[in-house]
PDB file of C-alpha atoms and ligand atoms in Angstrom:
ATOM      1  CA  MET R   1     -36.522 -16.103   0.144  1.00  0.00           C
ATOM      2  CA  ILE R   2     -34.705 -19.286  -0.597  1.00  0.00           C
ATOM      3  CA  ILE R   3     -36.289 -22.678   1.699  1.00  0.00           C
ATOM      4  CA  ALA R   4     -34.172 -25.338   1.963  1.00  0.00           C
ATOM      5  CA  ILE R   5     -36.482 -28.211   3.293  1.00  0.00           C
ATOM      6  CA  ASP R   6     -34.274 -31.909   3.491  1.00  0.00           C
ATOM      7  CA  GLY R   7     -35.227 -34.886   4.345  1.00  0.00           C
ATOM      8  CA  THR R   8     -35.451 -38.301   4.133  1.00  0.00           C
ATOM      9  CA  LEU R   9     -38.261 -40.713   2.123  1.00  0.00           C
ATOM     10  CA  ALA R  10     -41.922 -40.806   3.591  1.00  0.00           C
ATOM     11  CA  SER R  11     -40.641 -37.716   6.550  1.00  0.00           C
ATOM     12  CA  GLY R  12     -43.056 -35.985   4.976  1.00  0.00           C
ATOM     13  CA  LYS R  13     -40.722 -32.998   3.495  1.00  0.00           C
ATOM     14  CA  GLY R  14     -42.486 -33.419   0.144  1.00  0.00           C
ATOM     15  CA  THR R  15     -46.101 -31.856   1.363  1.00  0.00           C
ATOM     16  CA  ILE R  16     -44.029 -29.168   4.194  1.00  0.00           C
ATOM     17  CA  ALA R  17     -42.821 -28.088   1.277  1.00  0.00           C
ATOM     18  CA  LYS R  18     -46.181 -27.537  -0.976  1.00  0.00           C
ATOM     19  CA  ARG R  19     -47.717 -26.592   1.935  1.00  0.00           C
ATOM     20  CA  LEU R  20     -45.184 -23.288   2.537  1.00  0.00           C
ATOM     21  CA  SER R  21     -45.219 -22.824  -1.218  1.00  0.00           C
ATOM     22  CA  ALA R  22     -48.670 -22.423  -1.292  1.00  0.00           C
ATOM     23  CA  TRP R  23     -49.097 -20.254   2.045  1.00  0.00           C
ATOM     24  CA  TYR R  24     -46.044 -17.903   1.188  1.00  0.00           C
ATOM     25  CA  GLY R  25     -46.900 -17.989  -2.582  1.00  0.00           C
ATOM     26  CA  LEU R  26     -43.322 -18.780  -3.267  1.00  0.00           C
ATOM     27  CA  PRO R  27     -42.903 -21.430  -6.492  1.00  0.00           C
ATOM     28  CA  HIS R  28     -42.089 -24.639  -5.548  1.00  0.00           C
ATOM     29  CA  MET R  29     -39.452 -27.724  -7.219  1.00  0.00           C
ATOM     30  CA  ASP R  30     -39.363 -31.166  -5.924  1.00  0.00           C
ATOM     31  CA  THR R  31     -36.388 -31.793  -6.874  1.00  0.00           C
ATOM     32  CA  GLY R  32     -36.299 -35.827  -5.973  1.00  0.00           C
ATOM     33  CA  ARG R  33     -37.872 -35.898  -9.098  1.00  0.00           C
ATOM     34  CA  LEU R  34     -35.294 -35.045 -11.488  1.00  0.00           C
ATOM     35  CA  TYR R  35     -34.297 -37.963 -10.390  1.00  0.00           C
ATOM     36  CA  ARG R  36     -36.786 -40.105 -10.767  1.00  0.00           C
ATOM     37  CA  ALA R  37     -36.654 -39.175 -14.299  1.00  0.00           C
ATOM     38  CA  THR R  38     -33.422 -39.435 -15.010  1.00  0.00           C
ATOM     39  CA  GLY R  39     -33.892 -42.791 -13.766  1.00  0.00           C
ATOM     40  CA  VAL R  40     -36.635 -43.858 -15.646  1.00  0.00           C
ATOM     41  CA  ALA R  41     -35.537 -42.406 -18.671  1.00  0.00           C
ATOM     42  CA  ALA R  42     -32.138 -44.663 -18.642  1.00  0.00           C
ATOM     43  CA  LYS R  43     -34.236 -47.358 -17.529  1.00  0.00           C
ATOM     44  CA  HIS R  44     -36.541 -46.647 -21.505  1.00  0.00           C
ATOM     45  CA  GLN R  45     -32.831 -45.853 -23.262  1.00  0.00           C
ATOM     46  CA  GLY R  46     -31.546 -48.559 -22.075  1.00  0.00           C
ATOM     47  CA  VAL R  47     -28.804 -46.958 -20.607  1.00  0.00           C
ATOM     48  CA  SER R  48     -26.319 -48.623 -17.955  1.00  0.00           C
ATOM     49  CA  PHE R  49     -26.492 -47.539 -14.593  1.00  0.00           C
ATOM     50  CA  GLU R  50     -22.376 -47.785 -14.738  1.00  0.00           C
ATOM     51  CA  ASP R  51     -22.443 -45.458 -17.773  1.00  0.00           C
ATOM     52  CA  ALA R  52     -21.398 -42.180 -16.093  1.00  0.00           C
ATOM     53  CA  ASP R  53     -20.989 -40.173 -19.424  1.00  0.00           C
ATOM     54  CA  THR R  54     -25.030 -40.946 -20.781  1.00  0.00           C
ATOM     55  CA  LEU R  55     -26.325 -41.184 -17.907  1.00  0.00           C
ATOM     56  CA  ALA R  56     -25.681 -36.790 -17.574  1.00  0.00           C
ATOM     57  CA  ASP R  57     -26.705 -36.677 -20.727  1.00  0.00           C
ATOM     58  CA  VAL R  58     -29.721 -38.154 -20.308  1.00  0.00           C
ATOM     59  CA  ALA R  59     -30.014 -36.084 -17.093  1.00  0.00           C
ATOM     60  CA  ARG R  60     -29.223 -33.159 -18.985  1.00  0.00           C
ATOM     61  CA  SER R  61     -31.350 -33.302 -21.735  1.00  0.00           C
ATOM     62  CA  LEU R  62     -34.452 -34.066 -19.571  1.00  0.00           C
ATOM     63  CA  ASP R  63     -38.417 -33.092 -19.980  1.00  0.00           C
ATOM     64  CA  LEU R  64     -40.350 -33.857 -16.931  1.00  0.00           C
ATOM     65  CA  ASN R  65     -43.268 -33.045 -19.089  1.00  0.00           C
ATOM     66  CA  ASP R  66     -42.460 -36.787 -21.222  1.00  0.00           C
ATOM     67  CA  TYR R  67     -42.921 -38.083 -17.251  1.00  0.00           C
ATOM     68  CA  THR R  68     -46.418 -38.985 -15.835  1.00  0.00           C
ATOM     69  CA  GLU R  69     -46.338 -38.510 -12.042  1.00  0.00           C
ATOM     70  CA  GLU R  70     -47.720 -42.488 -11.372  1.00  0.00           C
ATOM     71  CA  GLU R  71     -44.814 -43.470 -13.631  1.00  0.00           C
ATOM     72  CA  LEU R  72     -42.180 -41.493 -11.456  1.00  0.00           C
ATOM     73  CA  ARG R  73     -43.595 -42.257  -7.390  1.00  0.00           C
ATOM     74  CA  THR R  74     -43.243 -45.664  -8.314  1.00  0.00           C
ATOM     75  CA  ALA R  75     -41.017 -47.896  -6.479  1.00  0.00           C
ATOM     76  CA  GLY R  76     -38.628 -48.695  -8.981  1.00  0.00           C
ATOM     77  CA  ALA R  77     -38.593 -44.779 -10.106  1.00  0.00           C
ATOM     78  CA  GLY R  78     -37.073 -44.374  -6.867  1.00  0.00           C
ATOM     79  CA  GLN R  79     -34.821 -47.104  -6.454  1.00  0.00           C
ATOM     80  CA  ALA R  80     -33.451 -46.340  -9.801  1.00  0.00           C
ATOM     81  CA  ALA R  81     -33.405 -42.387  -8.919  1.00  0.00           C
ATOM     82  CA  SER R  82     -31.372 -43.323  -5.988  1.00  0.00           C
ATOM     83  CA  LYS R  83     -28.532 -45.050  -8.374  1.00  0.00           C
ATOM     84  CA  VAL R  84     -28.343 -42.410 -11.208  1.00  0.00           C
ATOM     85  CA  ALA R  85     -28.489 -40.013  -8.063  1.00  0.00           C
ATOM     86  CA  ALA R  86     -24.436 -42.000  -6.658  1.00  0.00           C
ATOM     87  CA  ILE R  87     -23.542 -40.705  -9.919  1.00  0.00           C
ATOM     88  CA  PRO R  88     -21.697 -37.483  -9.266  1.00  0.00           C
ATOM     89  CA  GLN R  89     -21.641 -36.912 -13.835  1.00  0.00           C
ATOM     90  CA  VAL R  90     -25.418 -36.633 -12.983  1.00  0.00           C
ATOM     91  CA  ARG R  91     -25.448 -34.569  -9.696  1.00  0.00           C
ATOM     92  CA  ALA R  92     -23.589 -32.208 -11.446  1.00  0.00           C
ATOM     93  CA  ALA R  93     -26.110 -31.828 -14.369  1.00  0.00           C
ATOM     94  CA  LEU R  94     -28.717 -31.266 -12.689  1.00  0.00           C
ATOM     95  CA  LEU R  95     -27.369 -28.645 -10.113  1.00  0.00           C
ATOM     96  CA  GLU R  96     -27.406 -25.534 -11.845  1.00  0.00           C
ATOM     97  CA  LEU R  97     -30.598 -26.852 -13.319  1.00  0.00           C
ATOM     98  CA  GLN R  98     -32.155 -26.854  -9.601  1.00  0.00           C
ATOM     99  CA  ARG R  99     -29.694 -23.509  -8.631  1.00  0.00           C
ATOM    100  CA  ALA R 100     -31.546 -21.290 -11.582  1.00  0.00           C
ATOM    101  CA  PHE R 101     -34.579 -21.914 -10.040  1.00  0.00           C
ATOM    102  CA  ALA R 102     -33.742 -20.843  -6.781  1.00  0.00           C
ATOM    103  CA  ASN R 103     -32.201 -17.602  -7.426  1.00  0.00           C
ATOM    104  CA  GLN R 104     -34.792 -16.328  -9.429  1.00  0.00           C
ATOM    105  CA  ALA R 105     -36.309 -13.108  -7.906  1.00  0.00           C
ATOM    106  CA  LYS R 106     -39.212 -13.587  -5.853  1.00  0.00           C
ATOM    107  CA  GLY R 107     -37.313 -17.004  -4.116  1.00  0.00           C
ATOM    108  CA  ALA R 108     -38.465 -20.160  -3.936  1.00  0.00           C
ATOM    109  CA  VAL R 109     -38.702 -23.919  -1.609  1.00  0.00           C
ATOM    110  CA  LEU R 110     -37.087 -27.096  -2.924  1.00  0.00           C
ATOM    111  CA  ASP R 111     -37.265 -30.464  -1.134  1.00  0.00           C
ATOM    112  CA  GLY R 112     -34.415 -32.988  -1.551  1.00  0.00           C
ATOM    113  CA  ARG R 113     -32.115 -34.192  -0.039  1.00  0.00           C
ATOM    114  CA  ASP R 114     -28.277 -31.973  -0.494  1.00  0.00           C
ATOM    115  CA  ILE R 115     -30.923 -28.826  -0.527  1.00  0.00           C
ATOM    116  CA  GLY R 116     -28.996 -27.037   1.790  1.00  0.00           C
ATOM    117  CA  THR R 117     -25.658 -28.514   1.738  1.00  0.00           C
ATOM    118  CA  VAL R 118     -24.632 -28.621  -1.213  1.00  0.00           C
ATOM    119  CA  VAL R 119     -27.605 -27.014  -3.742  1.00  0.00           C
ATOM    120  CA  CYS R 120     -28.244 -23.561  -1.878  1.00  0.00           C
ATOM    121  CA  PRO R 121     -25.933 -23.746   1.554  1.00  0.00           C
ATOM    122  CA  ASN R 122     -27.114 -19.518   1.678  1.00  0.00           C
ATOM    123  CA  ALA R 123     -30.769 -20.599   2.067  1.00  0.00           C
ATOM    124  CA  ASP R 124     -32.606 -17.959   4.344  1.00  0.00           C
ATOM    125  CA  VAL R 125     -34.576 -20.826   6.394  1.00  0.00           C
ATOM    126  CA  LYS R 126     -33.400 -24.339   6.443  1.00  0.00           C
ATOM    127  CA  LEU R 127     -35.311 -27.700   7.402  1.00  0.00           C
ATOM    128  CA  TRP R 128     -33.801 -31.553   8.169  1.00  0.00           C
ATOM    129  CA  VAL R 129     -37.361 -33.542   8.233  1.00  0.00           C
ATOM    130  CA  ASP R 130     -37.051 -36.960   9.649  1.00  0.00           C
ATOM    131  CA  ALA R 131     -39.103 -39.790  11.600  1.00  0.00           C
ATOM    132  CA  SER R 132     -38.543 -43.838  12.597  1.00  0.00           C
ATOM    133  CA  VAL R 133     -38.300 -46.399   9.246  1.00  0.00           C
ATOM    134  CA  GLU R 134     -41.685 -47.418  11.082  1.00  0.00           C
ATOM    135  CA  ALA R 135     -43.525 -44.767  10.549  1.00  0.00           C
ATOM    136  CA  ARG R 136     -41.509 -43.720   7.114  1.00  0.00           C
ATOM    137  CA  ALA R 137     -42.609 -47.218   5.759  1.00  0.00           C
ATOM    138  CA  GLU R 138     -46.090 -47.458   7.234  1.00  0.00           C
ATOM    139  CA  ARG R 139     -46.793 -43.732   5.036  1.00  0.00           C
ATOM    140  CA  ARG R 140     -45.378 -45.428   2.002  1.00  0.00           C
ATOM    141  CA  LEU R 141     -47.679 -48.303   2.301  1.00  0.00           C
ATOM    142  CA  LYS R 142     -50.337 -46.247   2.037  1.00  0.00           C
ATOM    143  CA  GLU R 143     -48.891 -44.796  -0.961  1.00  0.00           C
ATOM    144  CA  LEU R 144     -48.244 -47.642  -2.636  1.00  0.00           C
ATOM    145  CA  THR R 145     -51.654 -49.440  -1.964  1.00  0.00           C
ATOM    146  CA  SER R 146     -52.824 -47.148  -3.418  1.00  0.00           C
ATOM    147  CA  LYS R 147     -50.920 -47.110  -6.680  1.00  0.00           C
ATOM    148  CA  GLY R 148     -51.587 -51.191  -7.002  1.00  0.00           C
ATOM    149  CA  ASP R 149     -47.938 -52.088  -5.812  1.00  0.00           C
ATOM    150  CA  THR R 150     -47.748 -54.753  -3.041  1.00  0.00           C
ATOM    151  CA  LEU R 151     -45.049 -55.399  -0.412  1.00  0.00           C
ATOM    152  CA  SER R 152     -45.421 -56.693   2.945  1.00  0.00           C
ATOM    153  CA  LEU R 153     -44.635 -54.309   5.916  1.00  0.00           C
ATOM    154  CA  SER R 154     -40.669 -55.661   6.311  1.00  0.00           C
ATOM    155  CA  GLU R 155     -39.502 -55.485   2.569  1.00  0.00           C
ATOM    156  CA  MET R 156     -40.619 -51.089   2.243  1.00  0.00           C
ATOM    157  CA  ILE R 157     -38.599 -51.454   5.919  1.00  0.00           C
ATOM    158  CA  ALA R 158     -35.935 -52.826   3.855  1.00  0.00           C
ATOM    159  CA  GLN R 159     -36.441 -51.390   0.954  1.00  0.00           C
ATOM    160  CA  LEU R 160     -36.332 -47.655   2.424  1.00  0.00           C
ATOM    161  CA  LYS R 161     -33.299 -49.108   4.709  1.00  0.00           C
ATOM    162  CA  GLU R 162     -31.071 -49.689   1.516  1.00  0.00           C
ATOM    163  CA  ARG R 163     -32.230 -45.764   0.216  1.00  0.00           C
ATOM    164  CA  ASP R 164     -31.308 -44.615   3.555  1.00  0.00           C
ATOM    165  CA  THR R 165     -27.711 -46.367   2.714  1.00  0.00           C
ATOM    166  CA  ARG R 166     -27.114 -45.424  -0.534  1.00  0.00           C
ATOM    167  CA  ASP R 167     -28.034 -41.975   0.288  1.00  0.00           C
ATOM    168  CA  LYS R 168     -26.144 -40.913   3.393  1.00  0.00           C
ATOM    169  CA  THR R 169     -23.083 -42.986   2.159  1.00  0.00           C
ATOM    170  CA  ARG R 170     -22.335 -41.833  -1.501  1.00  0.00           C
ATOM    171  CA  LYS R 171     -19.230 -39.615  -1.434  1.00  0.00           C
ATOM    172  CA  ASP R 172     -20.616 -36.830  -3.690  1.00  0.00           C
ATOM    173  CA  ALA R 173     -23.308 -34.705  -1.934  1.00  0.00           C
ATOM    174  CA  PRO R 174     -24.840 -36.963   0.949  1.00  0.00           C
ATOM    175  CA  MET R 175     -27.862 -36.678   2.620  1.00  0.00           C
ATOM    176  CA  VAL R 176     -27.052 -35.066   5.453  1.00  0.00           C
ATOM    177  CA  ALA R 177     -28.688 -32.489   7.820  1.00  0.00           C
ATOM    178  CA  ALA R 178     -26.923 -28.937   7.461  1.00  0.00           C
ATOM    179  CA  ALA R 179     -25.545 -26.921  10.787  1.00  0.00           C
ATOM    180  CA  ASP R 180     -28.281 -24.914  10.420  1.00  0.00           C
ATOM    181  CA  ALA R 181     -31.004 -26.722   9.743  1.00  0.00           C
ATOM    182  CA  VAL R 182     -33.984 -26.996  12.602  1.00  0.00           C
ATOM    183  CA  LEU R 183     -35.053 -30.638  12.509  1.00  0.00           C
ATOM    184  CA  ILE R 184     -38.506 -31.803  12.353  1.00  0.00           C
ATOM    185  CA  ASP R 185     -38.969 -35.643  13.816  1.00  0.00           C
ATOM    186  CA  THR R 186     -42.485 -36.524  12.515  1.00  0.00           C
ATOM    187  CA  THR R 187     -42.395 -39.995  13.440  1.00  0.00           C
ATOM    188  CA  HIS R 188     -45.237 -38.713  16.190  1.00  0.00           C
ATOM    189  CA  LEU R 189     -46.796 -35.778  14.415  1.00  0.00           C
ATOM    190  CA  THR R 190     -49.964 -35.770  12.429  1.00  0.00           C
ATOM    191  CA  ILE R 191     -49.112 -33.566   8.685  1.00  0.00           C
ATOM    192  CA  ASP R 192     -50.907 -30.317  10.214  1.00  0.00           C
ATOM    193  CA  ALA R 193     -48.334 -29.999  13.417  1.00  0.00           C
ATOM    194  CA  ALA R 194     -45.311 -30.616  10.907  1.00  0.00           C
ATOM    195  CA  VAL R 195     -46.016 -27.612   8.645  1.00  0.00           C
ATOM    196  CA  ASP R 196     -46.991 -25.416  11.944  1.00  0.00           C
ATOM    197  CA  LYS R 197     -43.567 -25.946  13.221  1.00  0.00           C
ATOM    198  CA  ALA R 198     -42.231 -25.902   9.703  1.00  0.00           C
ATOM    199  CA  ARG R 199     -43.999 -22.705   9.615  1.00  0.00           C
ATOM    200  CA  ASP R 200     -42.527 -21.149  13.170  1.00  0.00           C
ATOM    201  CA  ALA R 201     -39.407 -22.217  11.908  1.00  0.00           C
ATOM    202  CA  VAL R 202     -39.750 -20.052   8.468  1.00  0.00           C
ATOM    203  CA  GLU R 203     -41.113 -17.002  10.524  1.00  0.00           C
ATOM    204  CA  ALA R 204     -37.807 -17.055  12.858  1.00  0.00           C
ATOM    205  CA  ALA R 205     -36.130 -16.881  10.198  1.00  0.00           C
ATOM    206  CA  ILE R 206     -37.844 -13.735   8.662  1.00  0.00           C
ATOM    207  CA  ALA R 207     -38.183 -11.860  12.093  1.00  0.00           C
ATOM    208  CA  ARG R 208     -34.118 -13.426  12.210  1.00  0.00           C
ATOM    209  CA  ASN R 209     -33.882 -10.863   8.546  1.00  0.00           C
ATOM    210  CA  SER R 210     -35.953  -8.051   9.327  1.00  0.00           C
TER     211      SER R 210
HETATM  212  O1  C5P A 301     -37.677 -37.677  -2.833  1.00  0.00           O
HETATM  213  P1  C5P A 301     -37.378 -38.892  -3.947  1.00  0.00           P
HETATM  214  O2  C5P A 301     -37.824 -39.953  -3.333  1.00  0.00           O
HETATM  215  O3  C5P A 301     -37.968 -38.339  -4.939  1.00  0.00           O
HETATM  216  O4  C5P A 301     -36.488 -38.786  -4.115  1.00  0.00           O
HETATM  217  C1  C5P A 301     -35.523 -39.805  -4.760  1.00  0.00           C
HETATM  218  C2  C5P A 301     -33.617 -40.308  -4.852  1.00  0.00           C
HETATM  219  O5  C5P A 301     -33.332 -38.916  -5.641  1.00  0.00           O
HETATM  220  C3  C5P A 301     -33.581 -39.691  -3.574  1.00  0.00           C
HETATM  221  O6  C5P A 301     -33.548 -40.755  -2.517  1.00  0.00           O
HETATM  222  C4  C5P A 301     -32.274 -40.163  -3.353  1.00  0.00           C
HETATM  223  O7  C5P A 301     -31.349 -40.641  -4.087  1.00  0.00           O
HETATM  224  C5  C5P A 301     -32.130 -38.453  -4.588  1.00  0.00           C
HETATM  225  N1  C5P A 301     -31.618 -37.136  -4.279  1.00  0.00           N
HETATM  226  C6  C5P A 301     -31.192 -36.982  -4.212  1.00  0.00           C
HETATM  227  N2  C5P A 301     -30.998 -35.609  -4.494  1.00  0.00           N
HETATM  228  C7  C5P A 301     -32.127 -34.814  -4.319  1.00  0.00           C
HETATM  229  C8  C5P A 301     -33.419 -34.757  -4.478  1.00  0.00           C
HETATM  230  C9  C5P A 301     -33.370 -36.133  -4.141  1.00  0.00           C
HETATM  231  O8  C5P A 301     -30.152 -37.383  -4.659  1.00  0.00           O
HETATM  232  N3  C5P A 301     -31.953 -33.625  -3.858  1.00  0.00           N
END
């Protein structure tokens, strides 16, 4: 079974993905880490964000073990990720890696922005997870402040809007809900309630396919 989870930053999609992966015993790939690592590696290596071919080489030769979770979760890494993610050569370099992960015999859970639309258009279950920009900014701010980053709520809202706009308007694989995705709005949901809704959608798909 392939479960494709897409949605906006800090919508709760990552937590839903981890919980479903544990519940159904499926391996999980957080595809945002690939783009974050590509952005961070490009910065370390001094590669310009205009140099598409070299950025694609950076993406192809990634070793995720080279990066700590702390390094990849900073606001700067997220901004860099969204810039390199707009480059078609980078997306192409990372596509096969994601498809190979999805197509392992056991199945898999993948979360990102284009899993249901581009990476796994034939996924058994597709979820689109979103929440208001204010709710997402508050969640993200809590996460970053606990790690020592200091930003105001209005700066965080502005950053999220900028990221959302870049992700939605890029030409290649823009962030959009697949037509057959189940929508989960987490603005007023606890994480447990959101996970319950996600599990209901998976159970419905299992019942349909059996
Ligand atoms: O989900 P996360 O915030 O880690 O993703 C970082 C950035 O990577 C996103 O803003 C988006 O630009 C890019 N991304 C993408 N496609 C994916 C996953 C992430 O374009 N499947």
